[in-house]
XYZ file of C-alpha atoms in Angstrom:
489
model
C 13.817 -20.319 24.002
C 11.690 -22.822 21.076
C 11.224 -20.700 17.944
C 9.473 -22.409 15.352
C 8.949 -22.089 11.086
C 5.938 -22.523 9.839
C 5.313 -25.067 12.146
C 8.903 -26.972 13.122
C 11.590 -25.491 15.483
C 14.698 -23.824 14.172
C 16.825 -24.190 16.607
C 20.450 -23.717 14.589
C 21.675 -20.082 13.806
C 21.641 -21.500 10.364
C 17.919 -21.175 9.949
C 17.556 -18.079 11.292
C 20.122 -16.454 8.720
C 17.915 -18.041 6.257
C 14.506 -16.462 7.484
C 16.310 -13.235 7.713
C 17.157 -13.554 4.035
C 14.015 -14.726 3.594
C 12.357 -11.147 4.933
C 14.200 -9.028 2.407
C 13.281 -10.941 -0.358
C 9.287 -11.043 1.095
C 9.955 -7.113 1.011
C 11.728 -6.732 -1.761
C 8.520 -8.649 -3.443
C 6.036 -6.008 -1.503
C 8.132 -2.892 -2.708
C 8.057 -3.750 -6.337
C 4.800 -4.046 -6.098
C 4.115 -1.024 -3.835
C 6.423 1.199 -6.037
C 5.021 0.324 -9.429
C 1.874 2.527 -8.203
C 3.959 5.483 -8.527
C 7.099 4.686 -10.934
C 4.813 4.958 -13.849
C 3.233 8.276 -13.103
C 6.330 10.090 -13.036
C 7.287 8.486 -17.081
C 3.607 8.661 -18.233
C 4.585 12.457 -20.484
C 7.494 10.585 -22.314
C 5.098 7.556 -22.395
C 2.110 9.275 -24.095
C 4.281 10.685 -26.358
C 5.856 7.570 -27.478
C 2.773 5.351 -27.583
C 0.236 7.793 -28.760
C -2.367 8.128 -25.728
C -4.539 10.581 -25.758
C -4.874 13.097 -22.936
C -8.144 11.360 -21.638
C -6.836 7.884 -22.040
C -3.553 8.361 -20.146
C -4.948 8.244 -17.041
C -5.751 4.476 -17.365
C -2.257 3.615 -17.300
C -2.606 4.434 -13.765
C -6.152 3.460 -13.426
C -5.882 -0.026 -15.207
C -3.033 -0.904 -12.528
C -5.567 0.190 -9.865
C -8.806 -1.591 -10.417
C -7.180 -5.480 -11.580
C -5.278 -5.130 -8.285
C -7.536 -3.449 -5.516
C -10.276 -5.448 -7.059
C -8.196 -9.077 -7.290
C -6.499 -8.603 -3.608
C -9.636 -10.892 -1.622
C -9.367 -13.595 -4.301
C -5.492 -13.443 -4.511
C -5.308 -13.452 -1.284
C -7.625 -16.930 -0.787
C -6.362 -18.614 -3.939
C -2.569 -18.250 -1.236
C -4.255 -20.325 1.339
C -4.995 -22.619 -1.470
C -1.957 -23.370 -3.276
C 0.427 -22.483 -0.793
C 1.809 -19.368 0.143
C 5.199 -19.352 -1.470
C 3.730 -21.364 -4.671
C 1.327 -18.216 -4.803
C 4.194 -16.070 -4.138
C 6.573 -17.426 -7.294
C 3.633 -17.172 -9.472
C 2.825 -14.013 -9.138
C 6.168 -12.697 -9.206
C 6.687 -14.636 -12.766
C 3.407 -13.415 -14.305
C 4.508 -9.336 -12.715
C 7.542 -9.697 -14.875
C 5.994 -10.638 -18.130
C 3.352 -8.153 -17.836
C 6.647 -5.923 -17.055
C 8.465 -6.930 -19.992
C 5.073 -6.358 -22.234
C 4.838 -2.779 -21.064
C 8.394 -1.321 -21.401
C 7.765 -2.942 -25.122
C 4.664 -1.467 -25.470
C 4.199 0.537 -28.958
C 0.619 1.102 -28.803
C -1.734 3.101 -26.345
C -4.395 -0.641 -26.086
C -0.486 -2.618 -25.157
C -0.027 -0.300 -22.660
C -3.006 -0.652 -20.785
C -3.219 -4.148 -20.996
C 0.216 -4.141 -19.634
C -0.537 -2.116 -16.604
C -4.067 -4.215 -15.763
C -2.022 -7.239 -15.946
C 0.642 -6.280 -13.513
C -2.261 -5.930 -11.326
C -3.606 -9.035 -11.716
C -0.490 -10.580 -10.941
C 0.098 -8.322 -8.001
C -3.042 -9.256 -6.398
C -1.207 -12.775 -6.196
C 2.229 -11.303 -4.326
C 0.671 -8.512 -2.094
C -1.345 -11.344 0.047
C 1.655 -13.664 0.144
C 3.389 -11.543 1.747
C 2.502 -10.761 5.103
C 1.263 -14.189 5.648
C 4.969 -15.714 5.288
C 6.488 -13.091 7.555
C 3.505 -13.928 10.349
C 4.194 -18.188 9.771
C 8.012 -17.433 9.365
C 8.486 -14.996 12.986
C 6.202 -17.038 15.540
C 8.290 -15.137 18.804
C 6.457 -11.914 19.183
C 9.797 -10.318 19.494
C 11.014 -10.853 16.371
C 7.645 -10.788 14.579
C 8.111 -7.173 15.890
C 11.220 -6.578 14.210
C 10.246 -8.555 10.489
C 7.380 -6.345 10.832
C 9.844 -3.384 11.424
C 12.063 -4.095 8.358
C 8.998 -4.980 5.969
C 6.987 -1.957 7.123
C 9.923 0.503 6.065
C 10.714 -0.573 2.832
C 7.143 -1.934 1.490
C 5.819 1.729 3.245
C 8.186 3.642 1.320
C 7.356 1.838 -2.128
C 5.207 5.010 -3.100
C 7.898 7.650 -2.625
C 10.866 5.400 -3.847
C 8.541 4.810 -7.033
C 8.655 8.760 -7.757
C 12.133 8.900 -6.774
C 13.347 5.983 -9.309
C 10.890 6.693 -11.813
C 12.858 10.273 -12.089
C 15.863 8.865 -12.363
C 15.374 5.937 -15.069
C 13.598 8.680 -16.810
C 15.749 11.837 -16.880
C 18.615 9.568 -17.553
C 17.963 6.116 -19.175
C 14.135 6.081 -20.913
C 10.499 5.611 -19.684
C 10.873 1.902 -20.245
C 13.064 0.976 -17.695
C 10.357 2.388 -15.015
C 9.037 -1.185 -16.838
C 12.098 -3.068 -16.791
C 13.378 -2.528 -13.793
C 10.616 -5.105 -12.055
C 12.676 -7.712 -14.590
C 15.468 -6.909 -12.502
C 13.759 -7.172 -9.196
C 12.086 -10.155 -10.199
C 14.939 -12.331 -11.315
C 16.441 -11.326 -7.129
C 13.307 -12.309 -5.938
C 12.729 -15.712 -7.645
C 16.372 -16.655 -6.859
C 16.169 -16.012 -3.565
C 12.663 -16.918 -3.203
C 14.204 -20.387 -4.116
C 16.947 -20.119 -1.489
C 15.544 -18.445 1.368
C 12.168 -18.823 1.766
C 10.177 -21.724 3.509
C 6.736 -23.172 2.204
C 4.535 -23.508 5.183
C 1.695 -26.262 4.938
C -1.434 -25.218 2.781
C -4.543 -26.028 4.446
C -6.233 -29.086 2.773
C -9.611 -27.544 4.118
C -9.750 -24.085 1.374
C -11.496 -24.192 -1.162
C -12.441 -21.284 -3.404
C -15.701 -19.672 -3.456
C -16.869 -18.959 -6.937
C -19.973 -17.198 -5.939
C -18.165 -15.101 -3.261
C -14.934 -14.435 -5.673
C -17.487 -12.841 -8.204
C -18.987 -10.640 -6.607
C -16.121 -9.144 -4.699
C -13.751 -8.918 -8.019
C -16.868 -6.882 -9.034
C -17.610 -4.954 -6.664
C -14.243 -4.172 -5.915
C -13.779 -3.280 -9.445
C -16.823 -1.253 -9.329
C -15.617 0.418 -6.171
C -11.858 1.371 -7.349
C -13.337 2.495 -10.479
C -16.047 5.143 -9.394
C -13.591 6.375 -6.081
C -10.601 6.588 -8.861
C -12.843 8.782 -11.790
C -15.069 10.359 -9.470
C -12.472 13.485 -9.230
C -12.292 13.539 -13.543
C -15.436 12.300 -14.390
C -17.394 14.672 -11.846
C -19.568 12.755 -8.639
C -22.812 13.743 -10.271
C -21.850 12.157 -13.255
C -24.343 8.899 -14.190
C -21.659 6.544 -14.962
C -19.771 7.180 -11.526
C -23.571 7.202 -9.495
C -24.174 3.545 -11.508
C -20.339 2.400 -10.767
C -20.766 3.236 -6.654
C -24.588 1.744 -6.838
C -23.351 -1.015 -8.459
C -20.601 -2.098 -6.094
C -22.772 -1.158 -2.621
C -25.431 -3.919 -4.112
C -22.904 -6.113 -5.374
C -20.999 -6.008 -1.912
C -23.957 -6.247 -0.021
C -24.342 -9.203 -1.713
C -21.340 -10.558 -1.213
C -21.734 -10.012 2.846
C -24.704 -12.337 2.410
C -23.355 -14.796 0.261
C -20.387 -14.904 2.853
C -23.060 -15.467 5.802
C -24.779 -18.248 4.531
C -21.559 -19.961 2.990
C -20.086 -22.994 4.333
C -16.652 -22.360 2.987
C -16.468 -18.182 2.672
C -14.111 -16.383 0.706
C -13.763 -13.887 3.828
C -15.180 -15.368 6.791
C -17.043 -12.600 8.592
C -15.457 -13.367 11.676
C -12.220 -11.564 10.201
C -14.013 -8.433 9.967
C -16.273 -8.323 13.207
C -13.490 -8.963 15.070
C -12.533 -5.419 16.655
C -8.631 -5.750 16.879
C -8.400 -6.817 12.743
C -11.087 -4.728 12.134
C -9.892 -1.263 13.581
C -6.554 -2.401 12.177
C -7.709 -2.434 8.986
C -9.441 1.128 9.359
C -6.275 2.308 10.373
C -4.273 1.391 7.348
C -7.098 2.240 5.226
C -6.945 6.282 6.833
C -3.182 6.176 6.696
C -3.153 5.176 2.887
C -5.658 7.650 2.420
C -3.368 10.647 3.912
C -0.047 8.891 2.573
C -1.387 8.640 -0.809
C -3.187 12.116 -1.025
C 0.082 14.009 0.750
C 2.089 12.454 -2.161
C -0.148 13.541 -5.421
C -0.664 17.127 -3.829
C 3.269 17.952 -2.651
C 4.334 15.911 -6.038
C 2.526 19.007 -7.784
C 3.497 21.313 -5.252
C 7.422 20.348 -6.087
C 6.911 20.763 -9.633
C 4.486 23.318 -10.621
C 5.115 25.517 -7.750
C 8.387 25.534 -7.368
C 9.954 24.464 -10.098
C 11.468 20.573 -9.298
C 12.462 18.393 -12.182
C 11.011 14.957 -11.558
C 14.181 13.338 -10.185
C 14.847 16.132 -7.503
C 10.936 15.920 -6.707
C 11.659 11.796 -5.870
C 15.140 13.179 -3.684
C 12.800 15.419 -1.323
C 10.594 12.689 -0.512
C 14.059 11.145 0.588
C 13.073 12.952 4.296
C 10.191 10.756 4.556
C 11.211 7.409 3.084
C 14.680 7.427 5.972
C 12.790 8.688 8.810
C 9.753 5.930 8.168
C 12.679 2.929 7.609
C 14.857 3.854 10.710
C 11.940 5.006 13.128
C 9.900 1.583 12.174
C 12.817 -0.964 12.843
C 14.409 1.349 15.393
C 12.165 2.065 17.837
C 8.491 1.167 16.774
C 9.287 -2.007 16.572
C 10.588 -2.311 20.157
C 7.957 0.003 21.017
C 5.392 -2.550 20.082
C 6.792 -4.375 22.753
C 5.718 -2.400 25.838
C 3.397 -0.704 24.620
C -0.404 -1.152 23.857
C -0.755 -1.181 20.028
C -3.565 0.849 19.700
C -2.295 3.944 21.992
C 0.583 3.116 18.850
C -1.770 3.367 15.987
C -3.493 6.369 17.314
C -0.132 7.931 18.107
C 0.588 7.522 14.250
C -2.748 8.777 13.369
C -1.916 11.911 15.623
C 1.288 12.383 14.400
C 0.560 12.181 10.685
C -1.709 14.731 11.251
C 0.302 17.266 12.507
C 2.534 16.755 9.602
C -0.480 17.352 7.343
C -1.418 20.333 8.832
C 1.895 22.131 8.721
C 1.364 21.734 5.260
C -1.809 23.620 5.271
C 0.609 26.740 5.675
C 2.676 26.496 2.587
C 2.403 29.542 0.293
C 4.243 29.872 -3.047
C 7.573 31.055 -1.540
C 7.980 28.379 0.848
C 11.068 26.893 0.804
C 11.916 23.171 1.273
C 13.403 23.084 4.563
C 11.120 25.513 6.344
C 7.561 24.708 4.047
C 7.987 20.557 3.117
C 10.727 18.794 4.982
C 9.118 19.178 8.736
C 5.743 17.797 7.204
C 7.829 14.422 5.665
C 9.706 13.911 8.872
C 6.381 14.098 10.997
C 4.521 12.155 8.421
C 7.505 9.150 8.272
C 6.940 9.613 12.320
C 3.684 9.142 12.004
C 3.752 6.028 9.635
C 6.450 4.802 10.713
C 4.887 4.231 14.454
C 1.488 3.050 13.366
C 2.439 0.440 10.339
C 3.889 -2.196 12.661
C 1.040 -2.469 14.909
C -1.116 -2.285 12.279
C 0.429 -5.730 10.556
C 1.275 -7.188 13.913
C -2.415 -6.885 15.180
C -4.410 -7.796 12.415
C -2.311 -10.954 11.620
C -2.067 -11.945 15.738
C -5.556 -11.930 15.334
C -6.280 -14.630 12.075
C -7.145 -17.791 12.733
C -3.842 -19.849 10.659
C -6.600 -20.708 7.643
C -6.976 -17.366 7.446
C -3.716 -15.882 7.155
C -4.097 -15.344 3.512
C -6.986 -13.415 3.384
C -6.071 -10.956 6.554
C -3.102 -10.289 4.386
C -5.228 -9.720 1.601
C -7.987 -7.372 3.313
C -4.650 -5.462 4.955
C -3.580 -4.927 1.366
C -7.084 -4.289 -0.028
C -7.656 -1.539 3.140
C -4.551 0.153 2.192
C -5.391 0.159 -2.053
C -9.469 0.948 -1.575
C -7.926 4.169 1.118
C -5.290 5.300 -1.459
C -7.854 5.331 -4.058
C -10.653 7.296 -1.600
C -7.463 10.057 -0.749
C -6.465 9.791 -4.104
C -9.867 11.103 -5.319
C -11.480 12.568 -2.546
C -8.638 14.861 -1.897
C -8.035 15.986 -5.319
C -11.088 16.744 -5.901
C -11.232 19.084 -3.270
C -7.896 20.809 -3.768
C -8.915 21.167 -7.480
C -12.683 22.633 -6.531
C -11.161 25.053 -3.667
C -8.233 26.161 -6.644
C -10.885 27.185 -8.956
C -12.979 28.607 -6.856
C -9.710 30.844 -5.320
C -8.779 31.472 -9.303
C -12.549 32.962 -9.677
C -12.690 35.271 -7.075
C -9.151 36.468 -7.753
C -9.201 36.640 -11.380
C -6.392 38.715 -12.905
C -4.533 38.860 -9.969
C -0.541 38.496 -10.068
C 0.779 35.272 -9.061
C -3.439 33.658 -8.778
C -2.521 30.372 -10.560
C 0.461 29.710 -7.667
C -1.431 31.113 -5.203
C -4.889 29.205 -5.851
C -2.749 25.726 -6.460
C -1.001 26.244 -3.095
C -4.538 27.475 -1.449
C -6.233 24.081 -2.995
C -3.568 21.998 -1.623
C -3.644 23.456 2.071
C -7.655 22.665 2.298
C -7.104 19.103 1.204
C -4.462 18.634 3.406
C -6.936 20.543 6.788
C -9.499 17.604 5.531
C -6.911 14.379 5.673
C -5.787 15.867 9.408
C -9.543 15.711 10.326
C -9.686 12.232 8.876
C -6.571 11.270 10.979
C -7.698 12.705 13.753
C -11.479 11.225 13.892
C -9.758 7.393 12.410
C -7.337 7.791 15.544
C -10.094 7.894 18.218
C -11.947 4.998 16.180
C -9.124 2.839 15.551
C -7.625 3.321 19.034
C -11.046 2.540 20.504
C -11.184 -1.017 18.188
C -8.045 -2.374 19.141
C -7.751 -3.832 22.537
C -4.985 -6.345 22.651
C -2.352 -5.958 25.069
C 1.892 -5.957 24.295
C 3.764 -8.776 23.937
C 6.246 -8.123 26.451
C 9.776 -9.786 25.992
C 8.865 -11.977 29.261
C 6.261 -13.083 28.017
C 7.622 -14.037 24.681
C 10.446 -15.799 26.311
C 8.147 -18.499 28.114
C 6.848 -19.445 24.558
C-alpha cells in the first residue's frame, strides 16, 4: 500500500514515526488553545482581586478571548493557505506565548484584557492550521480515521482539562501560571513543530480578500459579541439589538461580496455543499451542548454542592477519559464501516440522553448517581460524533481550501459555544428567578431554584440535539471508507 505526505510517498517506517509525532504536537497546539477558554475562568476571583477589575469588567477577560478569536478564525484560517500551513502554524504559536507571558504579568485590569484579546488573535492563526495538516499529513482513510481519533480526544477535552488545570495551578501555585503554562506548552510545540512536522506546498493561487476579510472579522465580532452579552446585558437591550443587526447586514454582505468575488475568502461552494455543511451544523450543536453542560454543572459542583475548584476540574475527569478512549478506540474504527452521518446523529442522540439525565438532579444528588452517568453519556456522545465530523468536512474541501474548512470547523464550534453559552444561561438564570419568586421564603429556595434553572436549560440543549441530529444526519451523505477500499489507494 502507497501512502503519501503532503503530496510525496512515505514509504520507510521512519516517516511514519515522524507524522505520528507530528499529530501530538498538531494536538497539543489545538488543546492549548481549546483549554485557554476555560483555564482562565476558574483563576478570574484571585485575578480580579490582584489586578483590580471591577465586577462588570471581569467578564471581558473571558469575552475579549472570545470575540478576537471566533471573529479572526475565517481570516486565520485563509491567511494558512497563504503562507503555508506550518509557517501559519509557528506564528501563531509564537505570538500565543507572548500574549501568554503579557497576561500572567499583567498588573492592571486594561493589561489584562489586552492580554486575553491577543491570545485570540493569535489563536485564530493555530486553530485553522490544525486540522488542515492532519488531513495533508494522513491521505489513507484508515489512518486519517485514527489522527482524527487521537486529535478529537485531546483537542475535545481542552474545555474540561482547562477547569481541571486551572484548579490546580490555582489552589496550589497562583492565577498566573493558568498564563504561563501556554509558555510551557509552547516551547514543546515549537520544538517539535521543528522536528516533526512537514510543510505541505502553499497554493501560489490564494490571495487574500480584503473586502471579504472585513466584513467577516466584523460581523463575526459583531456576532460573538451580542450572542456572548445578550444573557448580562438583557436581549431587549439596544446595544445587543444594534450588535445582532449589525452583524446579519454585515454578513449578508459578506455572502454577496463572496458571490461576485473572483478570489473569495470562503468560496460558497464550501458551505452549499451538504456533507461540509451538515458537518459543520453538527459541531456547531455539539459545542453548543458541550459548552452549556460545562458552565451549568461547573456551578452545580460548586454552589450546590460544595466543590473547591480543583475537585470540580477532577469530576469532569469521567468525561474527558471516556471521550479520549471511545474516540481512538472504537469511533475511529467505527468510521470505517459505518456511514458517518448515522455516526454524527448517533452522537447527537447520545449527548442528549446525557443531558437529560441531568434534568433530574435536585440538591442532594450525589456525584455518582446525579453527574457521573450524564459525563460518561455525554463523552459517548462526543466522542462518536467528533471524528466524523472532522473526517467529513475535510474529505469534502477542495486541497485550496483546506484552510478555510478548518477554519469554518473551528468558527462552527466557537460561534455554537458562544450561542449555548448565552442562550442557555440565560434561560437557567430566568427559570431560577422565576422558581425563587414563587417560592419566596422557602427553606433550601436558592439550591432548589439553581438546580430547577439548570434542569430546564439542560431539557432545551436535548431538544437542540435531538432536532440538529435529524438535520445533520439528513445533510451528510457520504459513504465509509472501508479498509478495502483504502487499501487499493
Amino acid at each position: 500500500m502507497t501512502d503519501t505526505l503532503a503530496g510525496a510517498p512515505a514509504a520507510k517506517s521512519g516517516a511514519r514515526d515522524t507524522r505520528w509525532w507530528g499529530l501530538v504536537i498538531i494536538s497539543l497546539a489545538q488543546l492549548m488553545v481549546w483549554l485557554d477558554a476555560t483555564i482562565v475562568a476558574v483563576a478570574l476571583p484571585s485575578a480580579q482581586e490582584a489586578v483590580g477589575l471591577t465586577d462588570s469588567s471581569r467578564q471581558w477577560t473571558v469575552t475579549a478571548y472570545a470575540l478576537t478569536f471566533g471573529g479572526l478564525l475565517l481570516l486565520g484560517g485563509r491567511i494558512g493557505d497563504v503562507l503555508g500551513l506550518k509557517r501559519s502554524l509557528m506564528i501563531g504559536v509564537i505570538g500565543f506565548s507572548l500574549a501568554s507571558a503579557l497576561g500572567g504579568a499583567s498588573t492592571t485590569p486594561e493589561m489584562l484584557i489586552g492580554a486575553r484579546a491577543a491570545q485570540g488573535v493569535f489563536a485564530a492563526l493555530i486553530a485553522p492550521s490544525t486540522l488542515s495538516l492532519i488531513s495533508s499529513t494522513f491521505t489513507v482513510p484508515a489512518e486519517r480515521a485514527k489522527a482524527f481519533g487521537i486529535f478529537t480526544a485531546i483537542s475535545m477535552s481542552g474545555g474540561a482539562t482547562g477547569l481541571i488545570l486551572g484548579g490546580a495551578l490555582t489552589d496550589y501555585l497562583d492565577w498566573r501560571w493558568c498564563f504561563y503554562i501556554n509558555i510551557v506548552f509552547a516551547a514543546a510545540i515549537l520544538i517539535g513543530g521543528y522536528l516533526a512536522l512537514v510543510n505541505p506546498e502553499r497554493n501560489a493561487d490564494t490571495k487574500l480578500d480584503v473586502p471579504g476579510a472585513i466584513l467577516a472579522t466584523t460581523g463575526m465580532l459583531s456576532l460573538i459579541y451580542g450572542l456572548g452579552e445578550g444573557g448580562s446585558e438583557g436581549w431587549d437591550s439596544p446595544v445587543i439589538l444594534g450588535a445582532l443587526g449589525a452583524a446579519v447586514v454585515l454578513l449578508g454582505a459578506f455572502v454577496l461580496v463572496q458571490h461576485r468575488s473572483e478570489r473569495p475568502l470562503l468560496p460558497l461552494r464550501v458551505l452549499t455543499n451538504r456533507n461540509s455543511g451538515g458537518a459543520f451544523l453538527a459541531m456547531s450543536i455539539s459545542a453548543f451542548c458541550m459548552l452549556g453542560m460545562f458552565l451549568g454543572m461547573t456551578y452545580q459542583l460548586q454552589s450546590v454542592m460544595g466543590y473547591s475548584p480543583f475537585k470540580t476540574g477532577l469530576a469532569f475527569l469521567a468525561y474527558i477519559v471516556t471521550a479520549a478512549i471511545y474516540s481512538t478506540k472504537v469511533a475511529s474504527k467505527l468510521l470505517m464501516h459505518l456511514r458517518p452521518n448515522v455516526m454524527i446523529a448517533a452522537g447527537l442522540v447520545i449527548s442528549a440522553l446525557g443531558l437529560l439525565v441531568l434534568t433530574r438532579l435536585t440538591p442532594d444528588s450525589g456525584y455518582l448517581t446525579g453527574v457521573f452517568p450524564a459525563l460518561i453519556l455525554f463523552g459517548l456522545g462526543v466522542g462518536n460524533l467528533a471524528v466524523p465530523v472532522f473526517q467529513t468536512a475535510m474529505a469534502a474541501a477542495e486541497p485550496r481550501d483546506a484552510g478555510i474548512v478548518s477554519a469554518v470547523v473551528n468558527t462552527s464550534q466557537q460561534v455554537g459555544g458562544s450561542i449555548g453559552a448565552a442562550l442557555l444561561n440565560t434561560v437557567s438564570t430566568s427559570a431560577a428567578a422565576t422558581y425563587l419568586a414563587s417560592h419566596a421564603g422557602a427553606a433550601g429556595a436558592p439550591q432548589e431554584a439553581a438546580v430547577h434553572g439548570l434542569a430546564l436549560a439542560c431539557a432545551v440543549a436535548a431538544g437542540v440535539a435531538l432536532v440538529g441530529a435529524v438535520v445533520s444526519g439528513t445533510l451528510v451523505n457520504v459513504r465509509p471508507k472501508r479498509p478495502e477500499a483504502a487499501a487499493q489507494k
